Amino acid sequence: MTATSILSAAPVQNFEIRPFDAPVGAEVVGLDISQPLSDSEFARIHQAHLDHHVLVFRDQQVSPAAHVDFSRRFGPLEIHVLHQFQLKGHPEILIVSNIKDNGEPIGLGDAGVYWHSDISYKPHPSLGSLLHAQELPSEGGDTLFADQHLAWEALSPALQQRILPLKAEHSYLAKYEELRAKNPWRPKLSQAQIDQVSPAVQPVVRTHPETGRKALFVSEHFTTRIVGLPQAESDALLAELFAHSVKPEFIYRHQWQPHDLVFWDNRSLMHLAAGTPDHLRRKLYRTTIQGDAPY
Ligand code: SIN
């Protein structure tokens, strides 16, 4: 059977894209991501992702393999440096979870506790990430998304002009030991893991490679300094930008429903895990799509 005849045999899916009453985000209703998407269905999803930056696919009762296959339609996948938390048989899936099995964590329990854009510490940060709900707490566990295009557009022209030529260093290790001190189950990194995450220098303002829109690109989690500025000046400017970038008017707060799959654009957004009470269980699977070098 040819690729064309496989596609023409795929059932047409009548799905709807419903924008949220929020600065970003839309819900995709009626699409089963485990079914093959025709080129026109894929093009609709791709465009909706560019328009809304975060898409929530409801009720995806799909396998890890289907999650991986759907993610791969958008680009090659990252393998996270914390290989301890890969899903068995699916190295492309990072387990995000506060659950412990016989005292051992099954996943990264404190993923996303500071605002960040995934993998900004690598020369080619992520295009986007897909988080699929497996087990949800009865309270808490929300994920927040902040639109960095809106953040850039809301800066004063003088501050825009000042930061446009600047570059900043991003480091995976910036907060690692601080997090490990609070959460002793976070694994100690081997030298090989440390070597995989040497710091990267990124523009403070990036241009989205598909839409051409500018976005702020610094984060509380990974950005350590503005290159070429004295430390005190760099600290003061970063503090101002961090505070500005997560103002309420840029934020969508996602309250998870069973089997949600959430797909966000790391070139447009930062995100934050709001936290789960310790006595409640939360488990999600994450894939991360590789992206381009920011400019
Ligand atoms: C992440 O930062 O990838 C995890 C976000 C979450 O657990 O809500």
Coordinates of C-alpha atoms and ligand atoms in Angstrom, one line a residue:
M1 CA 0.0 0.0 0.0
T2 CA 1.4 3.5 -0.9
A3 CA 1.6 6.3 1.6
T4 CA -1.1 8.2 -0.3
S5 CA -3.6 5.2 -0.1
I6 CA -2.9 4.9 3.6
L7 CA -3.8 8.6 4.1
S8 CA -6.9 8.5 1.9
A9 CA -8.1 5.5 4.0
A10 CA -7.8 7.5 7.3
P11 CA -11.2 8.5 8.6
V12 CA -11.9 12.3 8.4
Q13 CA -12.0 13.7 11.9
N14 CA -14.5 16.5 12.6
F15 CA -12.7 18.5 15.2
E16 CA -13.2 22.0 16.5
I17 CA -10.6 24.6 17.7
R18 CA -12.1 26.7 20.5
P19 CA -10.0 29.7 21.7
F20 CA -10.0 30.1 25.5
D21 CA -11.2 33.3 27.1
A22 CA -7.6 34.0 28.1
P23 CA -4.5 35.7 26.5
V24 CA -3.4 32.4 24.9
G25 CA -4.6 28.9 24.4
A26 CA -7.3 27.0 22.6
E27 CA -9.1 23.7 23.1
V28 CA -9.1 21.0 20.4
V29 CA -12.3 19.0 20.7
G30 CA -13.1 15.8 18.7
L31 CA -9.6 14.9 17.5
D32 CA -8.0 11.5 18.4
I33 CA -4.3 12.1 18.1
S34 CA -3.7 8.3 17.7
Q35 CA -5.4 8.3 14.3
P36 CA -3.4 9.3 11.3
L37 CA -3.9 12.9 10.4
S38 CA -4.4 13.9 6.8
D39 CA -2.2 16.7 5.5
S40 CA -5.0 19.3 5.8
E41 CA -5.9 18.2 9.4
F42 CA -2.2 18.5 10.3
A43 CA -2.0 21.9 8.6
R44 CA -5.0 23.1 10.7
I45 CA -3.4 21.9 14.0
H46 CA -0.1 23.4 13.0
Q47 CA -1.7 26.8 12.2
A48 CA -3.8 26.7 15.5
H49 CA -0.5 26.1 17.4
L50 CA 1.1 29.1 15.8
D51 CA -2.0 31.2 16.4
H52 CA -2.8 30.2 20.0
H53 CA 0.6 28.9 21.3
V54 CA -1.0 26.3 23.6
L55 CA -3.4 23.7 22.4
V56 CA -5.3 21.4 24.8
F57 CA -6.4 18.1 23.2
R58 CA -9.2 16.7 25.4
D59 CA -9.7 13.1 26.4
Q60 CA -6.7 11.5 24.7
Q61 CA -6.8 7.9 25.9
V62 CA -3.8 7.0 23.9
S63 CA -0.6 5.0 24.4
P64 CA 2.9 6.4 25.0
A65 CA 3.8 5.2 21.4
A66 CA 0.9 7.3 20.0
H67 CA 2.0 10.3 22.0
V68 CA 5.5 9.9 20.6
D69 CA 4.3 9.4 17.0
F70 CA 2.1 12.5 17.2
S71 CA 4.9 14.6 18.7
R72 CA 7.3 13.5 15.9
R73 CA 5.0 14.9 13.3
F74 CA 6.3 18.3 14.4
G75 CA 10.0 17.5 14.5
P76 CA 12.7 15.2 16.0
L77 CA 12.4 14.6 19.7
E78 CA 14.8 15.5 22.5
I79 CA 16.1 12.9 25.0
H80 CA 16.2 14.6 28.4
V81 CA 19.5 14.7 30.3
L82 CA 17.8 13.1 33.3
H83 CA 17.7 9.6 31.8
Q84 CA 16.8 8.3 35.2
F85 CA 13.2 9.5 34.5
Q86 CA 12.8 8.1 31.0
L87 CA 9.7 6.0 30.5
K88 CA 10.8 2.4 30.1
G89 CA 10.8 1.5 26.3
H90 CA 10.3 5.2 25.4
P91 CA 13.4 7.2 26.0
E92 CA 11.7 10.2 24.3
I93 CA 9.3 10.4 27.2
L94 CA 10.3 12.2 30.5
I95 CA 8.1 11.2 33.4
V96 CA 7.0 14.3 35.4
S97 CA 5.7 13.0 38.7
N98 CA 5.8 13.4 42.5
I99 CA 5.0 9.7 43.1
K100 CA 7.5 7.5 44.9
D101 CA 7.6 3.7 44.5
N102 CA 9.2 2.0 47.5
G103 CA 10.7 5.3 48.4
E104 CA 12.2 5.9 45.0
P105 CA 10.9 8.7 42.7
I106 CA 9.4 7.5 39.5
G107 CA 9.8 10.9 37.8
L108 CA 11.0 14.4 38.1
G109 CA 8.9 15.7 41.0
D110 CA 9.8 19.3 40.9
A111 CA 9.8 19.9 37.1
G112 CA 8.8 23.4 36.2
V113 CA 8.8 25.0 39.7
Y114 CA 10.4 28.1 38.2
W115 CA 9.2 29.9 35.0
H116 CA 11.1 28.6 32.0
S117 CA 11.1 27.7 28.3
D118 CA 12.1 24.1 27.8
I119 CA 15.8 23.4 26.9
S120 CA 16.7 27.1 26.6
Y121 CA 20.1 26.1 28.0
K122 CA 21.0 24.3 24.8
P123 CA 22.1 26.0 21.5
H124 CA 19.0 24.6 19.9
P125 CA 16.2 25.1 22.4
S126 CA 12.9 23.3 22.1
L127 CA 10.2 24.1 19.5
G128 CA 7.4 22.8 21.7
S129 CA 6.5 20.2 24.4
L130 CA 3.6 17.9 24.8
L131 CA 2.5 16.9 28.3
H132 CA 0.0 14.1 28.7
A133 CA -2.0 13.6 31.9
Q134 CA -1.7 10.0 33.4
E135 CA -2.8 10.6 37.0
L136 CA -4.1 13.9 38.4
P137 CA -4.5 15.2 41.9
S138 CA -7.9 16.1 43.2
E139 CA -6.6 19.6 43.9
G140 CA -3.7 21.7 42.7
G141 CA -1.3 20.6 39.9
D142 CA -2.2 23.4 37.5
T143 CA 0.3 24.5 34.8
L144 CA 0.6 28.2 33.9
F145 CA 1.6 29.6 30.5
A146 CA 2.9 33.2 29.9
D147 CA 2.8 34.7 26.4
Q148 CA 6.3 36.2 25.7
H149 CA 5.1 38.0 22.5
L150 CA 2.6 40.0 24.6
A151 CA 5.4 40.6 27.2
W152 CA 7.7 42.0 24.6
E153 CA 5.0 44.2 23.0
A154 CA 4.1 45.6 26.4
L155 CA 7.6 46.9 27.2
S156 CA 8.3 50.6 26.8
P157 CA 9.9 51.6 23.5
A158 CA 13.0 52.7 25.5
L159 CA 13.4 49.3 27.2
Q160 CA 12.7 47.5 24.0
Q161 CA 15.5 49.5 22.3
R162 CA 17.9 48.8 25.2
I163 CA 17.4 45.0 25.3
L164 CA 17.1 44.2 21.6
P165 CA 20.8 43.8 21.0
L166 CA 21.5 42.0 24.3
K167 CA 22.4 38.3 24.8
A168 CA 22.1 36.2 27.9
E169 CA 23.6 33.0 29.3
H170 CA 21.2 30.1 30.0
S171 CA 22.4 27.2 32.2
Y172 CA 20.7 24.0 33.2
L173 CA 22.8 24.0 36.3
A174 CA 21.7 27.5 37.4
K175 CA 19.2 26.2 40.0
Y176 CA 20.1 22.5 40.1
E177 CA 21.9 22.3 43.5
E178 CA 19.3 24.6 45.1
L179 CA 16.5 22.3 43.9
R180 CA 18.4 19.2 45.1
A181 CA 18.9 20.7 48.5
K182 CA 15.1 21.2 48.8
N183 CA 14.3 17.9 47.1
P184 CA 16.9 15.3 47.9
W185 CA 15.4 12.8 45.5
R186 CA 16.5 14.9 42.5
P187 CA 19.4 12.8 41.1
K188 CA 23.0 13.8 41.5
L189 CA 24.3 14.5 38.0
S190 CA 27.2 12.4 36.6
Q191 CA 30.1 14.2 34.8
A192 CA 28.7 12.9 31.5
Q193 CA 25.3 14.6 32.2
I194 CA 27.0 17.8 33.3
D195 CA 29.0 17.8 30.0
Q196 CA 25.8 17.5 28.0
V197 CA 24.4 20.8 29.4
S198 CA 27.2 23.3 29.1
P199 CA 25.6 26.9 29.1
A200 CA 24.3 28.5 25.9
V201 CA 24.2 32.1 25.0
Q202 CA 20.8 33.2 23.6
P203 CA 19.3 36.5 22.4
V204 CA 17.3 38.3 25.1
V205 CA 14.6 38.9 22.5
R206 CA 14.0 36.2 19.9
T207 CA 12.1 36.2 16.6
H208 CA 9.7 33.3 16.1
P209 CA 11.0 31.4 13.1
E210 CA 7.5 30.7 11.7
T211 CA 5.5 33.8 12.5
G212 CA 8.2 36.5 12.6
R213 CA 6.9 37.8 15.9
K214 CA 9.4 38.9 18.6
A215 CA 9.3 37.4 22.1
L216 CA 11.2 38.0 25.3
F217 CA 13.5 35.0 25.9
V218 CA 14.9 35.1 29.5
S219 CA 13.7 33.0 32.4
E220 CA 14.0 32.8 36.2
H221 CA 15.0 29.1 35.9
F222 CA 17.8 29.1 33.4
T223 CA 19.0 32.7 32.6
T224 CA 22.1 33.5 34.7
R225 CA 23.4 36.8 33.4
I226 CA 23.3 39.3 30.5
V227 CA 26.5 39.0 28.6
G228 CA 28.8 42.0 28.8
L229 CA 27.0 43.8 31.7
P230 CA 28.4 44.3 35.2
Q231 CA 26.9 41.7 37.5
A232 CA 24.8 44.2 39.5
E233 CA 23.4 45.8 36.3
S234 CA 22.7 42.4 34.8
D235 CA 20.9 41.2 38.0
A236 CA 18.8 44.3 38.2
L237 CA 17.7 44.1 34.5
L238 CA 17.0 40.4 34.7
A239 CA 14.9 40.9 37.8
E240 CA 12.9 43.6 36.0
L241 CA 12.4 41.4 33.0
F242 CA 11.4 38.3 35.0
A243 CA 8.8 40.3 36.9
H244 CA 7.4 41.8 33.7
S245 CA 7.3 38.6 31.7
V246 CA 4.8 36.8 34.0
K247 CA 2.3 39.6 34.6
P248 CA -1.3 38.2 35.0
E249 CA -2.4 39.8 31.6
F250 CA 0.0 37.4 29.7
I251 CA -1.1 34.2 31.5
Y252 CA -3.3 31.2 30.8
R253 CA -3.8 28.8 33.8
H254 CA -4.4 25.2 32.8
Q255 CA -6.5 23.1 35.1
W256 CA -6.0 19.6 34.0
Q257 CA -8.8 17.2 33.1
P258 CA -8.3 13.4 32.8
H259 CA -6.3 12.4 29.6
D260 CA -5.6 16.0 28.5
L261 CA -2.7 16.3 26.2
V262 CA -1.3 19.9 26.2
F263 CA 1.0 21.0 23.4
W264 CA 2.7 24.4 23.8
D265 CA 5.2 26.5 21.8
N266 CA 8.4 27.1 23.7
R267 CA 9.4 29.8 21.2
S268 CA 6.4 31.9 22.3
L269 CA 5.7 31.0 25.9
M270 CA 7.2 30.3 29.3
H271 CA 5.5 27.9 31.7
L272 CA 5.4 27.1 35.4
A273 CA 4.1 24.1 37.4
A274 CA 1.9 25.7 40.2
G275 CA 2.5 22.8 42.6
T276 CA 0.7 19.7 44.0
P277 CA 0.1 19.0 47.7
D278 CA 2.6 16.4 48.9
H279 CA 0.0 13.9 49.9
L280 CA -1.6 13.8 46.4
R281 CA -0.3 11.9 43.4
R282 CA 0.4 13.5 40.0
K283 CA 1.9 11.9 36.9
L284 CA 2.3 13.2 33.4
Y285 CA 4.4 12.1 30.4
R286 CA 6.4 14.8 28.5
T287 CA 7.8 14.8 25.0
T288 CA 10.0 17.7 23.8
I289 CA 10.5 18.7 20.2
Q290 CA 13.8 20.0 19.0
G291 CA 13.9 23.5 17.7
D292 CA 16.1 26.0 15.8
A293 CA 18.9 28.2 17.1
P294 CA 17.1 31.4 18.3
Y295 CA 17.8 34.7 16.5
Ligands
SIN1 C1 7.4 21.1 32.9 O1 8.0 22.1 33.2 O2 7.7 20.5 31.9 C2 6.4 20.4 33.8 C3 5.2 21.3 33.9 C4 4.2 20.7 34.9 O3 4.4 19.7 35.5 O4 3.1 21.2 35.0

